mmJSON file of the N, C-alpha and C atoms, coordinates in Angstrom:
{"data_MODEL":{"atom_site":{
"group_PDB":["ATOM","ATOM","ATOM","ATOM","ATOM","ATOM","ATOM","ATOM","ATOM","ATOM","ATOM","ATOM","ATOM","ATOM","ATOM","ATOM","ATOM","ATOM","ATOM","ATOM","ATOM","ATOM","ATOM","ATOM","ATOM","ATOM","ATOM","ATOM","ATOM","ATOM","ATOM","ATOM","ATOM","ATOM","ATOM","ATOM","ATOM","ATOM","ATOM","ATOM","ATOM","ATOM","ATOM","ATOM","ATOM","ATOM","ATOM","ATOM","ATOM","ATOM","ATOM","ATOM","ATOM","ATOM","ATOM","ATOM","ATOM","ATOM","ATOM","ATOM","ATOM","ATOM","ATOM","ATOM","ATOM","ATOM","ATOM","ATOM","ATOM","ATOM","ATOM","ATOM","ATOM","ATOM","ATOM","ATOM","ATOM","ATOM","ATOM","ATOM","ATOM","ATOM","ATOM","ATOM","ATOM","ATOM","ATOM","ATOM","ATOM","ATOM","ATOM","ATOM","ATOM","ATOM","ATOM","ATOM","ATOM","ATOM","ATOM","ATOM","ATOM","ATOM","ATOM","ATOM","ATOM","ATOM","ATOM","ATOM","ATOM","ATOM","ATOM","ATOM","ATOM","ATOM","ATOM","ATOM","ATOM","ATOM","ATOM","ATOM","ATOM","ATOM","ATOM","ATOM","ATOM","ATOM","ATOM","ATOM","ATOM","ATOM","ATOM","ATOM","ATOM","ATOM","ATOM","ATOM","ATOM","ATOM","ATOM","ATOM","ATOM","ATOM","ATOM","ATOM","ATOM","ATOM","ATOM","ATOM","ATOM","ATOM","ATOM","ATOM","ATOM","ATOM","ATOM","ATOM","ATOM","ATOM","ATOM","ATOM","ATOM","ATOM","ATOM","ATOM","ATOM","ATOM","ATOM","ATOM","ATOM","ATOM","ATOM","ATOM","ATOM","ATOM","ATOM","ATOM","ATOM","ATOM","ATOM","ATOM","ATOM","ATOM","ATOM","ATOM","ATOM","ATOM","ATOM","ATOM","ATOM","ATOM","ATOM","ATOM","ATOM","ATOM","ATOM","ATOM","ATOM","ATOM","ATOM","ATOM","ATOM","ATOM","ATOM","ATOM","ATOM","ATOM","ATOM","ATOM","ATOM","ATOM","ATOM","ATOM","ATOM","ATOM","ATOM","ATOM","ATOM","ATOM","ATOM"],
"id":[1,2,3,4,5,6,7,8,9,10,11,12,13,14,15,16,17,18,19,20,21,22,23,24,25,26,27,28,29,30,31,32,33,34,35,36,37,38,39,40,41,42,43,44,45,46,47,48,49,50,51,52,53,54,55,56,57,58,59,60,61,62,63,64,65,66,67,68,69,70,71,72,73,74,75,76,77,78,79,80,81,82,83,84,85,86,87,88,89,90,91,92,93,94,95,96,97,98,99,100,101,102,103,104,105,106,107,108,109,110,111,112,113,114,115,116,117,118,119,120,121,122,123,124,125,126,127,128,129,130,131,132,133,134,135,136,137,138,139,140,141,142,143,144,145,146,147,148,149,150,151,152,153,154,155,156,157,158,159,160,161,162,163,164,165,166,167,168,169,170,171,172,173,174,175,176,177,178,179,180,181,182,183,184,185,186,187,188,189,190,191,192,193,194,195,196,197,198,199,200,201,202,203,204,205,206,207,208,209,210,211,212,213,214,215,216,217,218,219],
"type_symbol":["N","C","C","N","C","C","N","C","C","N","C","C","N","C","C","N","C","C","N","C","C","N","C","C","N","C","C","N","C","C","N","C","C","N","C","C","N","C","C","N","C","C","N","C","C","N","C","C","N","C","C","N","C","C","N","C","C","N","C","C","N","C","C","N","C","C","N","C","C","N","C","C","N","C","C","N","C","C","N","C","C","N","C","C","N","C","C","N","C","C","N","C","C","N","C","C","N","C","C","N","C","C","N","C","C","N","C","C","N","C","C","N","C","C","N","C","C","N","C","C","N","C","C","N","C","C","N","C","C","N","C","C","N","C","C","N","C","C","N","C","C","N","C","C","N","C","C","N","C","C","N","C","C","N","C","C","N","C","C","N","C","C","N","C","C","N","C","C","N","C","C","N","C","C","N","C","C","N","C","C","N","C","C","N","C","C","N","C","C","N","C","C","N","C","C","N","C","C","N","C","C","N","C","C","N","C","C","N","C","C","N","C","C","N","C","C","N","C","C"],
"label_atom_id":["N","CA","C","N","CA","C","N","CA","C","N","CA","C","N","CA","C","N","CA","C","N","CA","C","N","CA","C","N","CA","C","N","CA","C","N","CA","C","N","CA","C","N","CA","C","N","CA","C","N","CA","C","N","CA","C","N","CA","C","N","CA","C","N","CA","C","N","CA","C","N","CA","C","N","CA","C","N","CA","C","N","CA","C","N","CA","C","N","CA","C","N","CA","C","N","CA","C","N","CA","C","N","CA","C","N","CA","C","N","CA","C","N","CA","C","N","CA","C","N","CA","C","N","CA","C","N","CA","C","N","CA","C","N","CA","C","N","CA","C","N","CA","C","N","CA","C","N","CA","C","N","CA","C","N","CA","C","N","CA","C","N","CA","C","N","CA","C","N","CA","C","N","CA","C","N","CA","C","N","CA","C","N","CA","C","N","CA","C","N","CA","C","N","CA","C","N","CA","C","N","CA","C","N","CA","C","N","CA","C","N","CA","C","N","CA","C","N","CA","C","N","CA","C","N","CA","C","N","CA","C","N","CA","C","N","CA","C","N","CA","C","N","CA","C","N","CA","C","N","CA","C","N","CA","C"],
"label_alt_id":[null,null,null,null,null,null,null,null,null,null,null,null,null,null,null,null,null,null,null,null,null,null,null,null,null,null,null,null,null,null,null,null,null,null,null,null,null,null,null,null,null,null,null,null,null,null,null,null,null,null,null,null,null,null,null,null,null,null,null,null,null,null,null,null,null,null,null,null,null,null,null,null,null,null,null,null,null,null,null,null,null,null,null,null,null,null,null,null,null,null,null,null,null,null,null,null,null,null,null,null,null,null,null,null,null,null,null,null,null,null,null,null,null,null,null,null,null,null,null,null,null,null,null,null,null,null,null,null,null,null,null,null,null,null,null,null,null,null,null,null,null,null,null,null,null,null,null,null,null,null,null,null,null,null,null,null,null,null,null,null,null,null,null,null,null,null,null,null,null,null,null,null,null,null,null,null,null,null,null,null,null,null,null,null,null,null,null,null,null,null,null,null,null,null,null,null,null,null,null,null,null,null,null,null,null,null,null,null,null,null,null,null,null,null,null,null,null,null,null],
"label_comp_id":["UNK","UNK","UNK","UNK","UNK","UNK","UNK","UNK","UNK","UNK","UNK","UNK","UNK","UNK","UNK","UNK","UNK","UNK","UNK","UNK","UNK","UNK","UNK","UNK","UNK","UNK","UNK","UNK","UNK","UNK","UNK","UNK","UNK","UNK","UNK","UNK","UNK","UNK","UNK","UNK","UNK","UNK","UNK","UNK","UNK","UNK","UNK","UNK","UNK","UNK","UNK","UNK","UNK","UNK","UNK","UNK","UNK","UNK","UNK","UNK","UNK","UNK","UNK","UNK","UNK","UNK","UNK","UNK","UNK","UNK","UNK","UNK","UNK","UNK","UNK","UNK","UNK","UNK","UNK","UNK","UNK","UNK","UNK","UNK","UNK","UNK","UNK","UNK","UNK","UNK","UNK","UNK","UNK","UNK","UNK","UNK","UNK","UNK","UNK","UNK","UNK","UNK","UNK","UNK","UNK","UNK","UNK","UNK","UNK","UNK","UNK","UNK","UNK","UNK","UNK","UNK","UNK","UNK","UNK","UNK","UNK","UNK","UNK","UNK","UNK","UNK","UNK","UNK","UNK","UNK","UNK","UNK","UNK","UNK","UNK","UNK","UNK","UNK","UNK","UNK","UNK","UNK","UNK","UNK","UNK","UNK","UNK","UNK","UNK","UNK","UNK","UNK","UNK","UNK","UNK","UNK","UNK","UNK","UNK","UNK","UNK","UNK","UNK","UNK","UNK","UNK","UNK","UNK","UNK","UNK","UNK","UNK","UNK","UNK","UNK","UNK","UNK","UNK","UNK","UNK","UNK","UNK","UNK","UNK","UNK","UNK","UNK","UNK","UNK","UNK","UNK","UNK","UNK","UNK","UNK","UNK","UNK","UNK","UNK","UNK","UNK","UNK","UNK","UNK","UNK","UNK","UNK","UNK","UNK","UNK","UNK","UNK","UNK","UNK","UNK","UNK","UNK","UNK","UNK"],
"label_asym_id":["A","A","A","A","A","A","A","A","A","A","A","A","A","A","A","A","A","A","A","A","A","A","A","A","A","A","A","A","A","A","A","A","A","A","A","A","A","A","A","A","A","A","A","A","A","A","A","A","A","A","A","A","A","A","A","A","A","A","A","A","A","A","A","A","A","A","A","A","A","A","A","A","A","A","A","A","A","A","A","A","A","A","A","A","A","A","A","A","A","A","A","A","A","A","A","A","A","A","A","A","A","A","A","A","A","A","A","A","A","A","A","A","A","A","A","A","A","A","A","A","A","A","A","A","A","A","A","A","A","A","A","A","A","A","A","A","A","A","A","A","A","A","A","A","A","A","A","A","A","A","A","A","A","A","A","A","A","A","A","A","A","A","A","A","A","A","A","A","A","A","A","A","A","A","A","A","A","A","A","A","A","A","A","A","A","A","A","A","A","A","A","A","A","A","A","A","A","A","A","A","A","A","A","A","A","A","A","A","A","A","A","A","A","A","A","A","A","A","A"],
"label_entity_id":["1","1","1","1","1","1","1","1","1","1","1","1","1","1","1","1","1","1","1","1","1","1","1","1","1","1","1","1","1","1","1","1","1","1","1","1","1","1","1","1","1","1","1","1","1","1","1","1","1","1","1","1","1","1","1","1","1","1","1","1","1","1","1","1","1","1","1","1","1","1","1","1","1","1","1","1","1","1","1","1","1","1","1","1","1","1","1","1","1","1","1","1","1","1","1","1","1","1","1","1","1","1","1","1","1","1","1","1","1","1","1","1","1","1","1","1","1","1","1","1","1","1","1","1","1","1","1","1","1","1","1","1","1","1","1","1","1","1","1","1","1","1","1","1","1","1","1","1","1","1","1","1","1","1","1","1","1","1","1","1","1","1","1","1","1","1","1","1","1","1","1","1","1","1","1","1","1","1","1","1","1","1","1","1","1","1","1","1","1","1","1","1","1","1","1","1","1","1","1","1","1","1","1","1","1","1","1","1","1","1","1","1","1","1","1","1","1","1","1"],
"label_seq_id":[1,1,1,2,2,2,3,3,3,4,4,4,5,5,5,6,6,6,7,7,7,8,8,8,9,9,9,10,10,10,11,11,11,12,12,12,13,13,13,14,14,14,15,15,15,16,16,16,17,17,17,18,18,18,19,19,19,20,20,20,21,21,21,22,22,22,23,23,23,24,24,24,25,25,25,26,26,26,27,27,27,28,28,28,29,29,29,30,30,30,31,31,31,32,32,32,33,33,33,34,34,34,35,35,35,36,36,36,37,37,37,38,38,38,39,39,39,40,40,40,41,41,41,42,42,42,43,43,43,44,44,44,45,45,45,46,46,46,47,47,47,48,48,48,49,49,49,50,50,50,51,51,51,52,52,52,53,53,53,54,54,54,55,55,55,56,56,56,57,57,57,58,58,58,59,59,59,60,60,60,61,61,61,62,62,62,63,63,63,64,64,64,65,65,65,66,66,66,67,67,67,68,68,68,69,69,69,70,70,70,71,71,71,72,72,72,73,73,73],
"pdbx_PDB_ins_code":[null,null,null,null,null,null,null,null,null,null,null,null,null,null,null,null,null,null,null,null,null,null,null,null,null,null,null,null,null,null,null,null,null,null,null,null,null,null,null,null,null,null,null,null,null,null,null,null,null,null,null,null,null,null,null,null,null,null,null,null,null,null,null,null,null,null,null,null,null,null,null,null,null,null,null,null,null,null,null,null,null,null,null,null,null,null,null,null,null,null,null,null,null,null,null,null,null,null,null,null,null,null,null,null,null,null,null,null,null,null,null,null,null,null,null,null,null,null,null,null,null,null,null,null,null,null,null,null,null,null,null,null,null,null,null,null,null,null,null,null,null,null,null,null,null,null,null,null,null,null,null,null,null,null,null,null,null,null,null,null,null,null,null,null,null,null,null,null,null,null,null,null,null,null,null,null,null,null,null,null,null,null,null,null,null,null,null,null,null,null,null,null,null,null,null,null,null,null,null,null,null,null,null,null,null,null,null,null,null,null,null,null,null,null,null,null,null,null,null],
"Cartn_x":[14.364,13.115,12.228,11.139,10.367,8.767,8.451,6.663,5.576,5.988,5.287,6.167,6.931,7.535,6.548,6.065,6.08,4.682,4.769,3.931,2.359,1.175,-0.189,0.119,-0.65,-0.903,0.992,1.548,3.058,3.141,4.298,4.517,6.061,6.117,7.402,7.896,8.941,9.088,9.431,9.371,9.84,10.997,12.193,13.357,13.374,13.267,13.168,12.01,11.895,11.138,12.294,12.342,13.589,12.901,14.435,14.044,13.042,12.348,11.24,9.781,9.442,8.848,8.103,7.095,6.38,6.647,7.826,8.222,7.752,7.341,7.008,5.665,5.014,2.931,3.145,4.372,3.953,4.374,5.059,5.559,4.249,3.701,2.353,1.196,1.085,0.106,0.484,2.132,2.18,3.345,3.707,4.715,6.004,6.226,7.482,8.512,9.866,10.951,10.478,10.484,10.411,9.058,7.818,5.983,6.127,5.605,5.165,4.036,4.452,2.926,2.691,1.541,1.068,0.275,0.723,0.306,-1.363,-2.942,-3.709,-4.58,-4.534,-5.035,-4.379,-4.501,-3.811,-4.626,-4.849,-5.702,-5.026,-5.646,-4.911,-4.622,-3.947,-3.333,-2.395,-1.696,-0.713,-1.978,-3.071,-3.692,-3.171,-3.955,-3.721,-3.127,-2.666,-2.082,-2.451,-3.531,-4.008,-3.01,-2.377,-1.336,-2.612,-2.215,-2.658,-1.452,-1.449,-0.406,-1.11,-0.825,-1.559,-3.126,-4.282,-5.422,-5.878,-5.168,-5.72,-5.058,-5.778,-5.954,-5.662,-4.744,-4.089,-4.025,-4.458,-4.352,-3.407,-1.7,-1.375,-0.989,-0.891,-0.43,0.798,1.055,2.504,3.434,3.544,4.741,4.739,3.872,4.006,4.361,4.474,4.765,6.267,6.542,8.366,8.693,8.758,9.538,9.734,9.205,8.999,10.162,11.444,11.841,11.723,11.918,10.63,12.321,12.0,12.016,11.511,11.097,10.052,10.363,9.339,9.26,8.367],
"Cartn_y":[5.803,5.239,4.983,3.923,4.169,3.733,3.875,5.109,3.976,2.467,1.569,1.875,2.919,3.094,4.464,5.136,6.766,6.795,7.705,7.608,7.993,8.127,8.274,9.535,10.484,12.169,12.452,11.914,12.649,12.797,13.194,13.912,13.262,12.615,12.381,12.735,13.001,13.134,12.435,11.808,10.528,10.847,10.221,9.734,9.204,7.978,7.129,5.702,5.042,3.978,2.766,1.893,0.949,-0.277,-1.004,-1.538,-2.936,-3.318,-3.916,-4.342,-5.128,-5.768,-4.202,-3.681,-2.879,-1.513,-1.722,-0.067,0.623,0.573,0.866,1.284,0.325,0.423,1.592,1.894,2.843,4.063,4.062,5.63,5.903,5.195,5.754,5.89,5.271,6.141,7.355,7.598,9.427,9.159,8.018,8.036,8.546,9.624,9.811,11.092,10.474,11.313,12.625,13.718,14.829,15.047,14.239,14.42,14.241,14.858,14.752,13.944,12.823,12.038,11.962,11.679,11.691,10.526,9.889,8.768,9.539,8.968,9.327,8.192,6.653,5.7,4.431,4.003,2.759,1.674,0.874,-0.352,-1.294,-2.018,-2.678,-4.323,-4.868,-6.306,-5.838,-4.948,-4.682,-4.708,-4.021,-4.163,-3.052,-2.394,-1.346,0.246,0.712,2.073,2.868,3.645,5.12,6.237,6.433,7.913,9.019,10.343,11.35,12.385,12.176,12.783,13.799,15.237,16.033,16.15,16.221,15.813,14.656,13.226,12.414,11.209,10.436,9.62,8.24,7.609,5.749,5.081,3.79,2.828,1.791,1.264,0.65,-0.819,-1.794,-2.771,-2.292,-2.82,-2.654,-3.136,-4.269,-4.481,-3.414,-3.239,-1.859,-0.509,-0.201,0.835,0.752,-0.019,-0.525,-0.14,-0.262,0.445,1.047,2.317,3.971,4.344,4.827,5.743,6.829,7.168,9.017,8.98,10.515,11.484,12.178,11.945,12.748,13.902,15.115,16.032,17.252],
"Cartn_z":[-2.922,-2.456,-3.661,-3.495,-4.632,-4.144,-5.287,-4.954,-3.813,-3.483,-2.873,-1.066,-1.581,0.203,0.766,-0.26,0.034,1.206,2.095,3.137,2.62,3.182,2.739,2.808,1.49,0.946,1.149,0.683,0.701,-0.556,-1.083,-2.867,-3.045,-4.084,-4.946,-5.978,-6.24,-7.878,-8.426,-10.033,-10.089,-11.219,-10.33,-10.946,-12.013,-12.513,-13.012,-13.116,-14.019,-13.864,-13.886,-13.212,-13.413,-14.486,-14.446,-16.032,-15.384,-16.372,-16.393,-17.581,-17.884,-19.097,-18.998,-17.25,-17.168,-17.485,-18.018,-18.224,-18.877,-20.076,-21.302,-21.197,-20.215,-19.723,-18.656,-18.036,-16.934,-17.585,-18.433,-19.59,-20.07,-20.7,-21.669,-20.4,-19.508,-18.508,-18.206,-18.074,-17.81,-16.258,-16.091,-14.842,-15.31,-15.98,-16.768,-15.312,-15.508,-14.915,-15.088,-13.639,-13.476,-12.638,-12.885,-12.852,-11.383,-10.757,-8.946,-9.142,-7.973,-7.526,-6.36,-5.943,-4.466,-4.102,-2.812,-2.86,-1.926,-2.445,-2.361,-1.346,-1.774,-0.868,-0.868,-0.006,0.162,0.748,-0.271,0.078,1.336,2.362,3.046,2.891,3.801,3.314,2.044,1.653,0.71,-0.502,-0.938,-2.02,-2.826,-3.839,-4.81,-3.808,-4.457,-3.878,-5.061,-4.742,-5.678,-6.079,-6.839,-7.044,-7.649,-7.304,-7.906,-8.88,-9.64,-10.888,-11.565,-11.184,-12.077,-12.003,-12.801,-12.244,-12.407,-13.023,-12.594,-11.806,-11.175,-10.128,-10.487,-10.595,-11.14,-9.93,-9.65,-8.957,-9.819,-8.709,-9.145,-8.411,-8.931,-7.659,-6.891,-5.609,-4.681,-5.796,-6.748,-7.429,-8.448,-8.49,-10.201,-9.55,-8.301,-7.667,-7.106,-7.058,-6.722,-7.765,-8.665,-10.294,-10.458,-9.75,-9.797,-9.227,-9.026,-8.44,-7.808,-7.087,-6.429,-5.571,-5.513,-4.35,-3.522,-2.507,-1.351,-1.621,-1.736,-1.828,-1.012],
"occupancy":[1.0,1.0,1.0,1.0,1.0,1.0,1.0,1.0,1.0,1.0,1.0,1.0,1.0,1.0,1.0,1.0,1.0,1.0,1.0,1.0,1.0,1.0,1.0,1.0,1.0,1.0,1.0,1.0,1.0,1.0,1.0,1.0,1.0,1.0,1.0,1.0,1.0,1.0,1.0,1.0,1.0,1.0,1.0,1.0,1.0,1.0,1.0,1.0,1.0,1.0,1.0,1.0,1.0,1.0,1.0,1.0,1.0,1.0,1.0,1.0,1.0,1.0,1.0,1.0,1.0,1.0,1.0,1.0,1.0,1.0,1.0,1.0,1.0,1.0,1.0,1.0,1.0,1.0,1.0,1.0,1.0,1.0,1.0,1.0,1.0,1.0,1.0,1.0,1.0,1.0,1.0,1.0,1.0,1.0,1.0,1.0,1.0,1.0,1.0,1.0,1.0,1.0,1.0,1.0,1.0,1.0,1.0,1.0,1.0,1.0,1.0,1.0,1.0,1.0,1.0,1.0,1.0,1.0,1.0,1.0,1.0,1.0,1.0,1.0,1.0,1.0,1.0,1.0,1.0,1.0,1.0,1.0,1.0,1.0,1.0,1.0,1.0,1.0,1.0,1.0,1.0,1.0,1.0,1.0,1.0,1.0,1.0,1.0,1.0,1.0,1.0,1.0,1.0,1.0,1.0,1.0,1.0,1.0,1.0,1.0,1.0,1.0,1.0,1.0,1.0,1.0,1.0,1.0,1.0,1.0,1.0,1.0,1.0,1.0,1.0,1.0,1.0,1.0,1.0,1.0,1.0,1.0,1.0,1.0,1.0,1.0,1.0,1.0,1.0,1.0,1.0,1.0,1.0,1.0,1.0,1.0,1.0,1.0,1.0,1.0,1.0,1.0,1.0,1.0,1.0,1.0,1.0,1.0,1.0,1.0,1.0,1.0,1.0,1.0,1.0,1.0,1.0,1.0,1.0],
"B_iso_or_equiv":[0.0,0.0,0.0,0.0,0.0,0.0,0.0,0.0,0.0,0.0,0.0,0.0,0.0,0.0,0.0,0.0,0.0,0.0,0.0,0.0,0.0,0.0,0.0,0.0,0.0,0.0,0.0,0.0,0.0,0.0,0.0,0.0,0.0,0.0,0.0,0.0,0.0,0.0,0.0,0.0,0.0,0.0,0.0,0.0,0.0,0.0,0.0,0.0,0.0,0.0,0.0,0.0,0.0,0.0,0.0,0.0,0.0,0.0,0.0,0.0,0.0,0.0,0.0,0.0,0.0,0.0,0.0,0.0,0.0,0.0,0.0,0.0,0.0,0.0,0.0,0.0,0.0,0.0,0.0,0.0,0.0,0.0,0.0,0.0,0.0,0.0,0.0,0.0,0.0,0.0,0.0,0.0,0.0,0.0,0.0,0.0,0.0,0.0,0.0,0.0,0.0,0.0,0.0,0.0,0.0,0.0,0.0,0.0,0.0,0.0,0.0,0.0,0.0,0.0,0.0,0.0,0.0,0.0,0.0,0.0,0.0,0.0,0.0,0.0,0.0,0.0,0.0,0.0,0.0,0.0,0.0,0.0,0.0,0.0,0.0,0.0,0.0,0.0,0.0,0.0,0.0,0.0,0.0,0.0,0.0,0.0,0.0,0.0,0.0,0.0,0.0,0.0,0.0,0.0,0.0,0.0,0.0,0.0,0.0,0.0,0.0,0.0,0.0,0.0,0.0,0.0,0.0,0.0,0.0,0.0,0.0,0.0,0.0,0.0,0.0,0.0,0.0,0.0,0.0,0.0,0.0,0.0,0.0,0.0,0.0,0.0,0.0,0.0,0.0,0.0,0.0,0.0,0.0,0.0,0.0,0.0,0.0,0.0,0.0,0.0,0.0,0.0,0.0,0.0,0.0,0.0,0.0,0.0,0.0,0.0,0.0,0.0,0.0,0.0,0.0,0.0,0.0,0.0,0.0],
"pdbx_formal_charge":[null,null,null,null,null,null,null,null,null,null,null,null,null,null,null,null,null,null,null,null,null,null,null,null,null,null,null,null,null,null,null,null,null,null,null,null,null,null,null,null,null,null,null,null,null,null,null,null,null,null,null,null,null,null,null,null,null,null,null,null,null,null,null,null,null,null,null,null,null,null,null,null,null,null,null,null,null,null,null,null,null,null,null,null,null,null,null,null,null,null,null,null,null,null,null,null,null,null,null,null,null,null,null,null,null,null,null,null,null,null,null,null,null,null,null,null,null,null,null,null,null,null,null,null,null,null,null,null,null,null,null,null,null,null,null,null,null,null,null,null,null,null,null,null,null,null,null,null,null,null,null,null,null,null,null,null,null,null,null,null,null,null,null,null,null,null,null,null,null,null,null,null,null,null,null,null,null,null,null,null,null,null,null,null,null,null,null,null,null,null,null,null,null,null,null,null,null,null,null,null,null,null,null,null,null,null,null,null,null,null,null,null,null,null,null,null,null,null,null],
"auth_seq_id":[1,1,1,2,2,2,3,3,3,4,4,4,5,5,5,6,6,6,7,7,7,8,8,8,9,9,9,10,10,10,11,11,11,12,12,12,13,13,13,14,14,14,15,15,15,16,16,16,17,17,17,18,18,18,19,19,19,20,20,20,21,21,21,22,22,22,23,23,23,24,24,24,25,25,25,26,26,26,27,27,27,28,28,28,29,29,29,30,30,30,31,31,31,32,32,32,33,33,33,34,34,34,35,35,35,36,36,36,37,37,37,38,38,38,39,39,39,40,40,40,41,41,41,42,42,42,43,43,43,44,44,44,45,45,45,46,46,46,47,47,47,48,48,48,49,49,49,50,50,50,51,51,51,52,52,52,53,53,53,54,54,54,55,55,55,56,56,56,57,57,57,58,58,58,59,59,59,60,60,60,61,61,61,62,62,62,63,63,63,64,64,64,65,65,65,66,66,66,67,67,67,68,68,68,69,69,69,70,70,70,71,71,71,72,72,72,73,73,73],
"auth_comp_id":["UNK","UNK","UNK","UNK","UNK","UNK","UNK","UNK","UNK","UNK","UNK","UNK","UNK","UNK","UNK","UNK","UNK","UNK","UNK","UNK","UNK","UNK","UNK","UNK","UNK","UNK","UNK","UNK","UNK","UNK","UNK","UNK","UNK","UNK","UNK","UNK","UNK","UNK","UNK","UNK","UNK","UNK","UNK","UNK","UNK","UNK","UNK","UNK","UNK","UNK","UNK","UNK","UNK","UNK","UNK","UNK","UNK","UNK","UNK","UNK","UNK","UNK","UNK","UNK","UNK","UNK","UNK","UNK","UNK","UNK","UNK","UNK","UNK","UNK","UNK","UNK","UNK","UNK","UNK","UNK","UNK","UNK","UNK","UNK","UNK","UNK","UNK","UNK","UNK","UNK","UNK","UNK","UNK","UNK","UNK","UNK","UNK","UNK","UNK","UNK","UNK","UNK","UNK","UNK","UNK","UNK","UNK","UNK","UNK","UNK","UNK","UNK","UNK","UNK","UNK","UNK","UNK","UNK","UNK","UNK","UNK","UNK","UNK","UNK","UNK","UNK","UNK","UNK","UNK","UNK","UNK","UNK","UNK","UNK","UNK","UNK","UNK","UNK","UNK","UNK","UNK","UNK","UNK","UNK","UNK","UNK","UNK","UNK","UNK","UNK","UNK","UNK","UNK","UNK","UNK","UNK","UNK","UNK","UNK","UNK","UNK","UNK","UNK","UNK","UNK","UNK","UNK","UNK","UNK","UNK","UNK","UNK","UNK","UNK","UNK","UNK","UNK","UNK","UNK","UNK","UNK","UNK","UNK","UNK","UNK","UNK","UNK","UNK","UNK","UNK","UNK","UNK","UNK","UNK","UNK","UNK","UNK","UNK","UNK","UNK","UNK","UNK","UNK","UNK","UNK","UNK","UNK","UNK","UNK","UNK","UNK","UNK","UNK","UNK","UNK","UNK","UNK","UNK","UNK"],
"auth_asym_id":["A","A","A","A","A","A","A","A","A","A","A","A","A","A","A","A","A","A","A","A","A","A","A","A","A","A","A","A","A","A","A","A","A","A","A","A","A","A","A","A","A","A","A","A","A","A","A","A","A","A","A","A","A","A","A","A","A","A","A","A","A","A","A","A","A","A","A","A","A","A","A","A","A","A","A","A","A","A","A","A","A","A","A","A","A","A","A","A","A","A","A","A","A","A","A","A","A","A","A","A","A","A","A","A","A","A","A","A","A","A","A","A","A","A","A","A","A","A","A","A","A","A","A","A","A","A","A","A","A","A","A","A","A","A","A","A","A","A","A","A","A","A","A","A","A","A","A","A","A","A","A","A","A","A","A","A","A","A","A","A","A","A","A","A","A","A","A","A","A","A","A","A","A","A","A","A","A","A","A","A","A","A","A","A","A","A","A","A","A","A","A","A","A","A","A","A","A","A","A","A","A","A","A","A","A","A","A","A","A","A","A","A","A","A","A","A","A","A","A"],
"auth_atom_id":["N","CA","C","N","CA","C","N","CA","C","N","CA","C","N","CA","C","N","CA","C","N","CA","C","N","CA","C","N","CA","C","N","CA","C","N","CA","C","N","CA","C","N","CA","C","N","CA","C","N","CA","C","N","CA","C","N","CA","C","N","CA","C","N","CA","C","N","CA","C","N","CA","C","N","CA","C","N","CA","C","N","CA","C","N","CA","C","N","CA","C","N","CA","C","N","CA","C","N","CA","C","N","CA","C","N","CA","C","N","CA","C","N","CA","C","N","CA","C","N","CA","C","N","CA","C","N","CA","C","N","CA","C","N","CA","C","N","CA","C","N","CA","C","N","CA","C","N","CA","C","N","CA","C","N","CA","C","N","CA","C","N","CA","C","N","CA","C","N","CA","C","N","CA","C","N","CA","C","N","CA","C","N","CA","C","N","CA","C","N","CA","C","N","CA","C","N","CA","C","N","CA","C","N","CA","C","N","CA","C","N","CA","C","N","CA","C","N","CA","C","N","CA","C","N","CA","C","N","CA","C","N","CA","C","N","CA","C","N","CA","C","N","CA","C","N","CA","C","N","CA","C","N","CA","C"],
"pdbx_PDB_model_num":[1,1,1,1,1,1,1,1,1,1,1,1,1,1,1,1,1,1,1,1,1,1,1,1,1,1,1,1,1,1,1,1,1,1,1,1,1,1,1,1,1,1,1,1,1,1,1,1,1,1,1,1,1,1,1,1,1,1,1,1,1,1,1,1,1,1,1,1,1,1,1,1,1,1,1,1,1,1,1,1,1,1,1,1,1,1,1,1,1,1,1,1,1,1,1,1,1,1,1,1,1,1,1,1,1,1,1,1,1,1,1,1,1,1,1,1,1,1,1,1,1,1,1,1,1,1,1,1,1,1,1,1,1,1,1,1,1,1,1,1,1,1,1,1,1,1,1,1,1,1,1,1,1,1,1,1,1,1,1,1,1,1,1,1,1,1,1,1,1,1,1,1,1,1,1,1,1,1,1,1,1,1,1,1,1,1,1,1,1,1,1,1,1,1,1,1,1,1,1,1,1,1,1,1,1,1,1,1,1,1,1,1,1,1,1,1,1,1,1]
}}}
C-alpha cells in the first residue's frame, strides 16, 4: 500500500520511497525506510494530505504520497 491509500489518524511504516525524480526531495524531508507516519488531515476533492512523522507535521500532494510505500501499522 502506499501513504495516499492510508485511512484518516491511521499509522504506517514506510517501506520504501519508489523510484522517482521526487525521491531524493522526500529523503531530505525525513520520509526515510523504517519512520512511522500518520496520516493527520486530508484535504477534500483529492487536495493535500497532512502526515505527522515524529513531531513534525508535512503536507504532501496525493501524487507525492503514492511514492511512499507504508505498512499499516
Amino acid at each position: 500500500m502506499t501513504a495516499d491509500t492510508l485511512p484518516l489518524n491511521k499509522s504506517g511504516k514506510i517501506l520504501e520511497i519508489l523510484p522517482s525524480p521526487l525521491k531524493i526531495n522526500l529523503m531530505e524531508l525525513g520520509f526515510l525506510p523504517g519512520k512511522k507516519i500518520t496520516l493527520q488531515h486530508l484535504a477534500p476533492s483529492g487536495g493535500p494530505m497532512a502526515f505527522q512523522m515524529e513531531e513534525t507535521l508535512l503536507a504532501l500532494r496525493k501524487s507525492e504520497a503514492a511514492l511512499i510505500r507504508v505498512e499499516q501499522i
